[in-house]
Short mmCIF file of C-alpha atoms in Angstrom, two decimals:
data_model
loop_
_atom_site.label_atom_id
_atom_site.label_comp_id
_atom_site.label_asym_id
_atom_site.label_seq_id
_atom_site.Cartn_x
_atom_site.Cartn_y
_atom_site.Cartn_z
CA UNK A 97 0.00 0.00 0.00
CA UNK A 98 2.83 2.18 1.23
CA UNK A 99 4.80 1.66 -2.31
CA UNK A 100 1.51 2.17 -4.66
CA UNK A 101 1.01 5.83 -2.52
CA UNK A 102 4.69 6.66 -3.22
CA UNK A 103 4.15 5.58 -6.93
CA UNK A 104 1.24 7.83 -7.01
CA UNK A 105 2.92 11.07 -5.36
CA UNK A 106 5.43 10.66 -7.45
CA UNK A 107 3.74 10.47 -10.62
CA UNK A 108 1.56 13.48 -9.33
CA UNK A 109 4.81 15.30 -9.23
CA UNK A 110 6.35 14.51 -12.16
CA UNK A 111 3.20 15.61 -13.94
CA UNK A 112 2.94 18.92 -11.85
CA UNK A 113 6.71 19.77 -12.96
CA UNK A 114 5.36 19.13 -16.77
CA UNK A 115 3.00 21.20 -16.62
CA UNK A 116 4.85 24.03 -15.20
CA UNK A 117 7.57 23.45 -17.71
CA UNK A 118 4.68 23.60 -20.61
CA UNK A 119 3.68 26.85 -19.14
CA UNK A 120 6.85 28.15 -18.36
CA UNK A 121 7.33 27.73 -22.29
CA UNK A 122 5.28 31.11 -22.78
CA UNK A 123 7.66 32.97 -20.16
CA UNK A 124 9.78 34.46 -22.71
CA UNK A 125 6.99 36.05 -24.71
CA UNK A 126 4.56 37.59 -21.84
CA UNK A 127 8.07 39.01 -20.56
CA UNK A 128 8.56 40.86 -23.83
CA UNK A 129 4.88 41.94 -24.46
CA UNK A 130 5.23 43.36 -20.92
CA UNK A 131 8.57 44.96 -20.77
CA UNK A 132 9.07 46.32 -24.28
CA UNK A 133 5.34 46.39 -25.92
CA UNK A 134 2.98 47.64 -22.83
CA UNK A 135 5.73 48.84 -20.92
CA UNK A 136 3.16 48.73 -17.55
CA UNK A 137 2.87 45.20 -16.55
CA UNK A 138 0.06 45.37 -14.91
CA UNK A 139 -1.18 46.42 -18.69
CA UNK A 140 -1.59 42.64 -20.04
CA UNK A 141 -3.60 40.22 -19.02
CA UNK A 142 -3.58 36.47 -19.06
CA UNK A 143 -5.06 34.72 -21.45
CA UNK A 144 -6.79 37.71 -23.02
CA UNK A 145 -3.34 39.74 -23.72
CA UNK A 146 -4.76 42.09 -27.08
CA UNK A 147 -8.15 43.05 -27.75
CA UNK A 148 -9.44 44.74 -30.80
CA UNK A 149 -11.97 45.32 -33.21
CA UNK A 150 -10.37 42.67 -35.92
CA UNK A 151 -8.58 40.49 -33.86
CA UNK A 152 -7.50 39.62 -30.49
CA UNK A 153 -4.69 37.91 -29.22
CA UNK A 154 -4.77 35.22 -26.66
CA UNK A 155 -2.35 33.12 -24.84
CA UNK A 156 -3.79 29.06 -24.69
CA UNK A 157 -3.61 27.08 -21.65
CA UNK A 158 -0.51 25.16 -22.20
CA UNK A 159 1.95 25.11 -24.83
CA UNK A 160 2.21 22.26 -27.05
CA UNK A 161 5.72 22.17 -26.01
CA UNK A 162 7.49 21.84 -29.37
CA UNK A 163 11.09 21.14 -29.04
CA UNK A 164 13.50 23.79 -30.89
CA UNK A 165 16.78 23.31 -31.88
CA UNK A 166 19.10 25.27 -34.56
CA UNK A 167 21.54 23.99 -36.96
CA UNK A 168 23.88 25.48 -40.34
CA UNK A 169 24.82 23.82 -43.31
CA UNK A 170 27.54 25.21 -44.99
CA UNK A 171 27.13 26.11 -48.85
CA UNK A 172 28.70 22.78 -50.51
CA UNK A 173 29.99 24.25 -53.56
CA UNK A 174 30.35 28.12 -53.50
CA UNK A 175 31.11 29.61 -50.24
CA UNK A 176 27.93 31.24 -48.75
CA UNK A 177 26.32 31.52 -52.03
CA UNK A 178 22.43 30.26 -51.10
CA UNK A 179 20.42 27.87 -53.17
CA UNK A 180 19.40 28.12 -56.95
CA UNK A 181 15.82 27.06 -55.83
CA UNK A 182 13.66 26.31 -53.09
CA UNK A 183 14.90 23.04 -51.15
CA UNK A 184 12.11 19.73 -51.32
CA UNK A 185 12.37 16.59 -49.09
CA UNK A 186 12.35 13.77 -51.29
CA UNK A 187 13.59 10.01 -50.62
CA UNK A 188 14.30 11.07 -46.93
CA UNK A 189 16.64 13.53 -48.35
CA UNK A 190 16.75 17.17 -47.91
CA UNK A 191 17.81 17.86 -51.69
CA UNK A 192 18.81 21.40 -52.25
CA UNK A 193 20.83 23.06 -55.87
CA UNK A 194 23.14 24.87 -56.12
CA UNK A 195 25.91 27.27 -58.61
CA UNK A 196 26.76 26.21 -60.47
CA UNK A 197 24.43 23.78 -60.98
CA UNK A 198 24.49 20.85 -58.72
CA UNK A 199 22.71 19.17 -55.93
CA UNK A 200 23.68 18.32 -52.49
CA UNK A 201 21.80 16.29 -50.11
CA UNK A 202 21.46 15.98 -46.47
CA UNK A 203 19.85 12.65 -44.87
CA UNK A 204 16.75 13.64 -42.83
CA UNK A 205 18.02 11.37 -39.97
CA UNK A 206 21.60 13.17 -38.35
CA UNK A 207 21.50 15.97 -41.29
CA UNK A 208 24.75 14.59 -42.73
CA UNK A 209 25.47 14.77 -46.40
CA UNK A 210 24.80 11.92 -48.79
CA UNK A 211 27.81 12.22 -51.94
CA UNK A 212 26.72 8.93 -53.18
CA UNK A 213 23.25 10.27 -53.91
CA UNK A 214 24.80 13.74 -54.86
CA UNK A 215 26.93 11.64 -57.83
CA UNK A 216 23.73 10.14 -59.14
CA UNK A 217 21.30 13.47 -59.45
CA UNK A 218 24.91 15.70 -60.44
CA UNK A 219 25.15 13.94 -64.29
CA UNK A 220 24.37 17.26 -65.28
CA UNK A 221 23.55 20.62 -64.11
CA UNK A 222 20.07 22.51 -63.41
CA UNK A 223 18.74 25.54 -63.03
CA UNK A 224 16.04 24.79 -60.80
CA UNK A 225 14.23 22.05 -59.54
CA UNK A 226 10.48 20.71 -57.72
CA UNK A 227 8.82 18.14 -56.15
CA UNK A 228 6.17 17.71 -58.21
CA UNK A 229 3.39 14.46 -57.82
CA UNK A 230 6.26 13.31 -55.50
CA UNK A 231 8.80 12.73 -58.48
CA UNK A 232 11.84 15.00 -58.40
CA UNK A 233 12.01 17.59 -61.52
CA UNK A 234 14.52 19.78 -62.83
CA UNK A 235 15.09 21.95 -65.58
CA UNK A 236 18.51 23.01 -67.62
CA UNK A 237 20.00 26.32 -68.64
CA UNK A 238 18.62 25.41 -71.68
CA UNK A 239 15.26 25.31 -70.52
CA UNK A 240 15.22 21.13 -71.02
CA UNK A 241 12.97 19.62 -68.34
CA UNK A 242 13.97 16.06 -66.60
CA UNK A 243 12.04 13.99 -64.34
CA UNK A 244 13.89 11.54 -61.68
CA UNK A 245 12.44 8.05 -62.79
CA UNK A 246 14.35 4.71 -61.25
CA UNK A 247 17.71 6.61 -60.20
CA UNK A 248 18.06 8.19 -63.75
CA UNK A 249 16.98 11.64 -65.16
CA UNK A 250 14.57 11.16 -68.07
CA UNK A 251 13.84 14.27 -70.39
CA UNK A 252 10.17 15.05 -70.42
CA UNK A 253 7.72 17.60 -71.98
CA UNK A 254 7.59 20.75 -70.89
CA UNK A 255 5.54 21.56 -67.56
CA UNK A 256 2.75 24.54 -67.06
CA UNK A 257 5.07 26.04 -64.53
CA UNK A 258 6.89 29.44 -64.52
CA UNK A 259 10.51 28.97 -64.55
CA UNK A 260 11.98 30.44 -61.05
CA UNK A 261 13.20 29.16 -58.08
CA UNK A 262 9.67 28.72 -55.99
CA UNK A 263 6.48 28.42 -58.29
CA UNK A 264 4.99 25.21 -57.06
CA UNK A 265 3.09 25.46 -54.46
CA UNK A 266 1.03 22.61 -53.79
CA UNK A 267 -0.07 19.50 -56.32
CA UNK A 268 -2.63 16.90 -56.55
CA UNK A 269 -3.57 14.56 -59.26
CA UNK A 270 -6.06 17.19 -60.33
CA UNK A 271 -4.20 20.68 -60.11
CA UNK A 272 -0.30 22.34 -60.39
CA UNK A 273 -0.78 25.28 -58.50
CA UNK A 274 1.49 28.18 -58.32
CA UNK A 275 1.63 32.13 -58.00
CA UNK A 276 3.59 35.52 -59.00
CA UNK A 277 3.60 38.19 -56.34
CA UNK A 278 4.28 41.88 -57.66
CA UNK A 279 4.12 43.46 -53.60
CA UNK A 280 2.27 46.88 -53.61
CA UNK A 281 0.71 45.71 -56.96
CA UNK A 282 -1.00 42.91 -56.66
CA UNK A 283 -0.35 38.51 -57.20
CA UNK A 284 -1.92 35.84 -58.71
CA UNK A 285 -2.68 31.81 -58.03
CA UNK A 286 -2.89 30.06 -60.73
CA UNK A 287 -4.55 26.36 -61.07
CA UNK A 288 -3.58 24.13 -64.35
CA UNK A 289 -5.62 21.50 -64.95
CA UNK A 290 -3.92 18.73 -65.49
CA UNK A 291 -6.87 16.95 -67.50
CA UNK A 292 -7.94 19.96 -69.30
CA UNK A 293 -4.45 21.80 -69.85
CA UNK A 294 -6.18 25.13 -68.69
CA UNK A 295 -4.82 27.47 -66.41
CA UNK A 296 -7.80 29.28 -64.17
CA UNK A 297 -6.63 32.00 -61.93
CA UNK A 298 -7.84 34.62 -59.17
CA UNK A 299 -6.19 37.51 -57.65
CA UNK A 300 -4.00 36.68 -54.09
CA UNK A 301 -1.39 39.16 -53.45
CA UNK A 302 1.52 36.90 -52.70
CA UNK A 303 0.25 33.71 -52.06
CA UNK A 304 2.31 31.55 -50.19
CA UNK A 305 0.47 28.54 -49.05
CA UNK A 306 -2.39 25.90 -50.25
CA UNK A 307 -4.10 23.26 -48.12
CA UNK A 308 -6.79 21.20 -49.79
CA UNK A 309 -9.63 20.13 -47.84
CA UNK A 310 -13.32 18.85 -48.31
CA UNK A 311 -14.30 22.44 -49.04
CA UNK A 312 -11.79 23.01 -51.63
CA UNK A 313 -8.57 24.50 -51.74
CA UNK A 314 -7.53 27.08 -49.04
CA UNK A 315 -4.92 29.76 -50.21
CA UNK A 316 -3.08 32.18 -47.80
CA UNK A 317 -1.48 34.92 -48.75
CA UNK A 318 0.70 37.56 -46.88
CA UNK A 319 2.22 41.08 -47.49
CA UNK A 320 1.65 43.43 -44.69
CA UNK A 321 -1.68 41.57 -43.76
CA UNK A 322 -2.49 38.50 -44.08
CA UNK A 323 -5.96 37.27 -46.56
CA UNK A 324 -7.39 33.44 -46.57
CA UNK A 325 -9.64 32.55 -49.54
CA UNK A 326 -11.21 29.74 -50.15
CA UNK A 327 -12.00 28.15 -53.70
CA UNK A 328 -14.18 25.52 -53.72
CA UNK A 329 -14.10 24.69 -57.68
CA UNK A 330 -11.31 26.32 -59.78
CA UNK A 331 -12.67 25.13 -62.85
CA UNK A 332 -15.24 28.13 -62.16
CA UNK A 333 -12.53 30.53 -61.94
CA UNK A 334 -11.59 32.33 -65.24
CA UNK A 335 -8.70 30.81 -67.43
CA UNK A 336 -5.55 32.74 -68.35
CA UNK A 337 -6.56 32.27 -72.56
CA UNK A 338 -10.11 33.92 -71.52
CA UNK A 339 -8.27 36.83 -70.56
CA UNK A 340 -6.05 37.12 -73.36
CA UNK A 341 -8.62 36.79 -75.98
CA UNK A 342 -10.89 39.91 -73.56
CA UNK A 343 -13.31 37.59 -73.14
CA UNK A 344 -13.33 37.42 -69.02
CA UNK A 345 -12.27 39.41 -66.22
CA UNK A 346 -10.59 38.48 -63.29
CA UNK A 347 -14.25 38.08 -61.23
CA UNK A 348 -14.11 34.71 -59.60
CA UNK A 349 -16.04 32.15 -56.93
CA UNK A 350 -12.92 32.97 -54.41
CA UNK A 351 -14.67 32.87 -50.88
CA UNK A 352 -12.78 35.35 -48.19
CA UNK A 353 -12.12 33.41 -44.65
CA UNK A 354 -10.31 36.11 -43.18
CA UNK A 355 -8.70 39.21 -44.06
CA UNK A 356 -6.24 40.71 -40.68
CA UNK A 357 -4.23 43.94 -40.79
CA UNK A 358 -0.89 44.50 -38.39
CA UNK A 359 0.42 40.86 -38.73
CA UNK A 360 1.40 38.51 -41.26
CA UNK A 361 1.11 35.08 -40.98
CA UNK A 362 3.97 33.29 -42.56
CA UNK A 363 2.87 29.22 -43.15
CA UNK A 364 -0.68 27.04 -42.30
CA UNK A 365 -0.46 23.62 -42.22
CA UNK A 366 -2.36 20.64 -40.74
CA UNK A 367 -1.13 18.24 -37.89
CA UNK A 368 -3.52 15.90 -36.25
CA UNK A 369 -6.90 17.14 -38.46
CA UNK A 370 -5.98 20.89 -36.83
CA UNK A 371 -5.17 23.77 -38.79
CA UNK A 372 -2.23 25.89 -37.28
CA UNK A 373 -0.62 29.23 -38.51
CA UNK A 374 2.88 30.84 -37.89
CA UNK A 375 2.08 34.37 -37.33
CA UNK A 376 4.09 37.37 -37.04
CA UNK A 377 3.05 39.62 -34.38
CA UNK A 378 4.57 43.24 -33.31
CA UNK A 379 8.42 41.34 -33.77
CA UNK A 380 7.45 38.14 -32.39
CA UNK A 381 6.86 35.28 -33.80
CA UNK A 382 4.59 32.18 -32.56
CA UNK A 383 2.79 29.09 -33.81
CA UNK A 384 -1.08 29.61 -33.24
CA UNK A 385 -5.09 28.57 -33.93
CA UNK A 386 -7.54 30.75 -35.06
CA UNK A 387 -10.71 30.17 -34.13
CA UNK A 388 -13.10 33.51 -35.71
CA UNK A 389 -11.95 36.45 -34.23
CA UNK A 390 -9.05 34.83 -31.46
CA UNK A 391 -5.52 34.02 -32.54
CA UNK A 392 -4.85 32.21 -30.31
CA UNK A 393 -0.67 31.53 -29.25
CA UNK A 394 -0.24 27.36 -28.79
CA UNK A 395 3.26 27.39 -28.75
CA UNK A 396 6.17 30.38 -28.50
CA UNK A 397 8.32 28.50 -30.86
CA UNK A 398 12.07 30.27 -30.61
CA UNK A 399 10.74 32.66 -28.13
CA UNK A 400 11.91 35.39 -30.14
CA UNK A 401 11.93 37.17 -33.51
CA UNK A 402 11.56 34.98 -36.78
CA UNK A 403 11.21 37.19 -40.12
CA UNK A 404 10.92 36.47 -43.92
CA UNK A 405 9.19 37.82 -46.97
CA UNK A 406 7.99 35.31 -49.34
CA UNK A 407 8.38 31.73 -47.69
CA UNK A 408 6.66 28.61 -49.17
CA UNK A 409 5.61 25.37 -46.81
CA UNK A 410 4.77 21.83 -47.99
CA UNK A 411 3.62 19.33 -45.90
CA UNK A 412 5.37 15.91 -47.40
CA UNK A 413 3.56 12.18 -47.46
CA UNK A 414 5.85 11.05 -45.41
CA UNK A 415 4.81 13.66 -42.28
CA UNK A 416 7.48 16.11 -42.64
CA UNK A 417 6.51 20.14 -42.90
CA UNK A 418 9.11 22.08 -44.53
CA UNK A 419 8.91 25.95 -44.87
CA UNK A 420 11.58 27.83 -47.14
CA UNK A 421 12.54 31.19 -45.82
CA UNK A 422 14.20 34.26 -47.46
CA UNK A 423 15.05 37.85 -46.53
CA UNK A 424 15.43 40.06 -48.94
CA UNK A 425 17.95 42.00 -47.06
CA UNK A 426 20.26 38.84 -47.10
CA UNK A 427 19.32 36.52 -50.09
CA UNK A 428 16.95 38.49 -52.20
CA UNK A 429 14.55 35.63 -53.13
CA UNK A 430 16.78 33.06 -52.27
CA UNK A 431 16.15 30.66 -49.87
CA UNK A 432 18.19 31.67 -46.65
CA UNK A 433 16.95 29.06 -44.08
CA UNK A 434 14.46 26.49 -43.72
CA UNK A 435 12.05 25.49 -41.09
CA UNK A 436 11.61 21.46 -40.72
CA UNK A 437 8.97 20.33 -38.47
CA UNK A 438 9.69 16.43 -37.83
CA UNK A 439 8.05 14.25 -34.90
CA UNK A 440 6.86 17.52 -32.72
CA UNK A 441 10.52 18.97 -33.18
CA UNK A 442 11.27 21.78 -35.16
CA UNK A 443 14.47 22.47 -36.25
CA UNK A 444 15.55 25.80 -38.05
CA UNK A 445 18.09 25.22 -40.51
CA UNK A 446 20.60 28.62 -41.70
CA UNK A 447 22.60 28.24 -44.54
CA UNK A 448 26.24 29.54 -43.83
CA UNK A 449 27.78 29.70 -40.96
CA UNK A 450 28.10 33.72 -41.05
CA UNK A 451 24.29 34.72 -41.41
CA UNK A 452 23.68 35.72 -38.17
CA UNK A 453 26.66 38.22 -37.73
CA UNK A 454 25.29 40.09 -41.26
CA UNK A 455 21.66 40.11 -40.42
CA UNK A 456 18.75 40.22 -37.70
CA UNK A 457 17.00 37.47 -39.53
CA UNK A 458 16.13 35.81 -35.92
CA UNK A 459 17.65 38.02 -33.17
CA UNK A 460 17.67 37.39 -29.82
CA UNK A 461 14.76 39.41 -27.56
#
């Protein structure tokens, strides 16, 4: 009797110190709000910490207690040159390009680099390259396209995709879908129809993210605010040929979720059936739900500043997210760092060992 009341204290203890150090995960964040943001600190409250007419701000119960870490890899071919084109997971690989042309690729499991895989995708060199109906692609300097097919490249037809370094952002065996983003003057998401051959399109000023679910296809876009659309059918929105010929506008079935000013919100994806954002908030960045007019802040992240301009996340088959990041400031639209979420651990990956003494990409609060 004596042993099974120990067993129980002690398991009552050991979940007590959890908890506190779940909760003690959102330290770092209420600290700044306080100290730097409201200055008073009798000013925020807890949960409730921002209230306002579009939005409020709130601080969940518990964290979900996602464990951060933060390594570099070191530019394999030109020193701290950054990649040709957005980096894919692909055959438990991290598989990223480079100048003057060739891959290198890092092993999901300890990061390290792979040269025997390197020698079989470096026969030639490319320009750019996707992950596209999970099949690795590539394309030349002389605009030659080449699929990945049983550990050999094999020259294909031509793809409805935009040459540059980060136009796909999410496929199904329906729809390529991909975007252009002028900033101040507008973007565009573009569906091709990979039945039909058309290309339909709607207006979304930089969109940077797609998640398909039994309402249709969810596209989020970011530039100073942050817009969510929905589009249930894109076969009803107008095709690119209609518009050349003057015979549609850009009118479309596009169905606003939300549209929030002073914050951006970087990436959505899915984990467990729930929908979570990475949102940029008055220099801090956090992983949240939103649930109508309450952001609400589920987990602090790096407890400190994370910024980027046009990043693109995928969610792979195999359960990995991955979210490219650039800053302009650094890389122009080069991908800089990535974000790999992996078994509730996110890691944050710089490339080049230098970055963080030439910019604030992620300073230190």
């Amino acid at each position: 009797m004596k042993l099974l009341l120990s067993l129980l204290i002690t398991l009552f203890v050991l979940s007590e110190a959890q908890a506190q150090k779940i909760d003690s995960d959102f330290d770092s964040l209420t600290s700044y709000y306080r100290s730097r943001l409201f200055r008073n600190k009798d000013s925020i409250n807890i949960p409730l910490m921002y209230k306002d007419k579009d939005f409020n701000i709130v601080l969940a119960d518990t964290s979900l207690g996602i464990q951060t870490e933060s390594v570099v890899f070191e530019s394999p071919y030109l020193k701290d040159s950054f990649p040709l084109s957005y980096s894919v997971i692909y055959d438990k690989h991290i598989i990223s390009l480079f100048e003057p042309g060739y891959f290198a690729c890092y092993r999901l499991s300890d990061f390290s680099r792979n040269k025997d895989f390197e020698d079989q995708l470096n026969k030639q060199k490319f320009k750019s390259h996707w992950l596209i109906g999970n099949i690795l692609h590539a394309i030349t300097y002389n605009e030659d396209w080449y699929a990945y097919v049983d550990s050999n490249w094999e020259k294909i037809d031509k793809i409805a995709l935009p040459v540059n370094n980060k136009s796909n952002l999410y496929d199904d065996e329906d729809y390529l879908i991909y975007s252009d983003c002028y900033g101040e003057w507008g973007g565009t998401i573009y569906f091709y129809n990979r039945k039909t051959k058309n290309i339909h399109f709607t207006k979304a000023t930089c969109a940077y993210t797609v998640l398909k679910d039994k309402t249709g296809y969810k596209v989020l876009s970011s530039l100073s605010h942050a817009d969510l659309i929905l589009i249930p059918d894109p076969t009803k929105l107008p095709k690119t040929s209609e518009v050349m010929t003057g015979t549609s506008g850009i009118q479309s079935d596009a169905q606003e979720i939300f549209s929030l000013y002073w914050l951006e919100i970087f990436s959505m994806f899915n984990i467990n059936e729930k929908v979570y954002y990475i949102v940029y908030w008055k220099e801090t960045t956090f992983l949240a739900e939103i649930n109508g007019k309450n952001i609400i802040i589920v987990d602090p992240l790096f407890n400190n500043h994370l910024f980027t301009h046009r990043p693109i996340t995928k969610k792979y088959e195999s359960g990995e997210i991955l979210i490219n990041l650039d800053f302009w400031g650094l890389g122009r639209e080069r991908e800089v760092s990535m974000l790999l979420l992996k078994d509730n651990k996110l890691t944050k990956i710089d490339w080049n060992s230098d970055q963080k003494q030439t910019h604030n990409f992620m300073r230190k609060k």
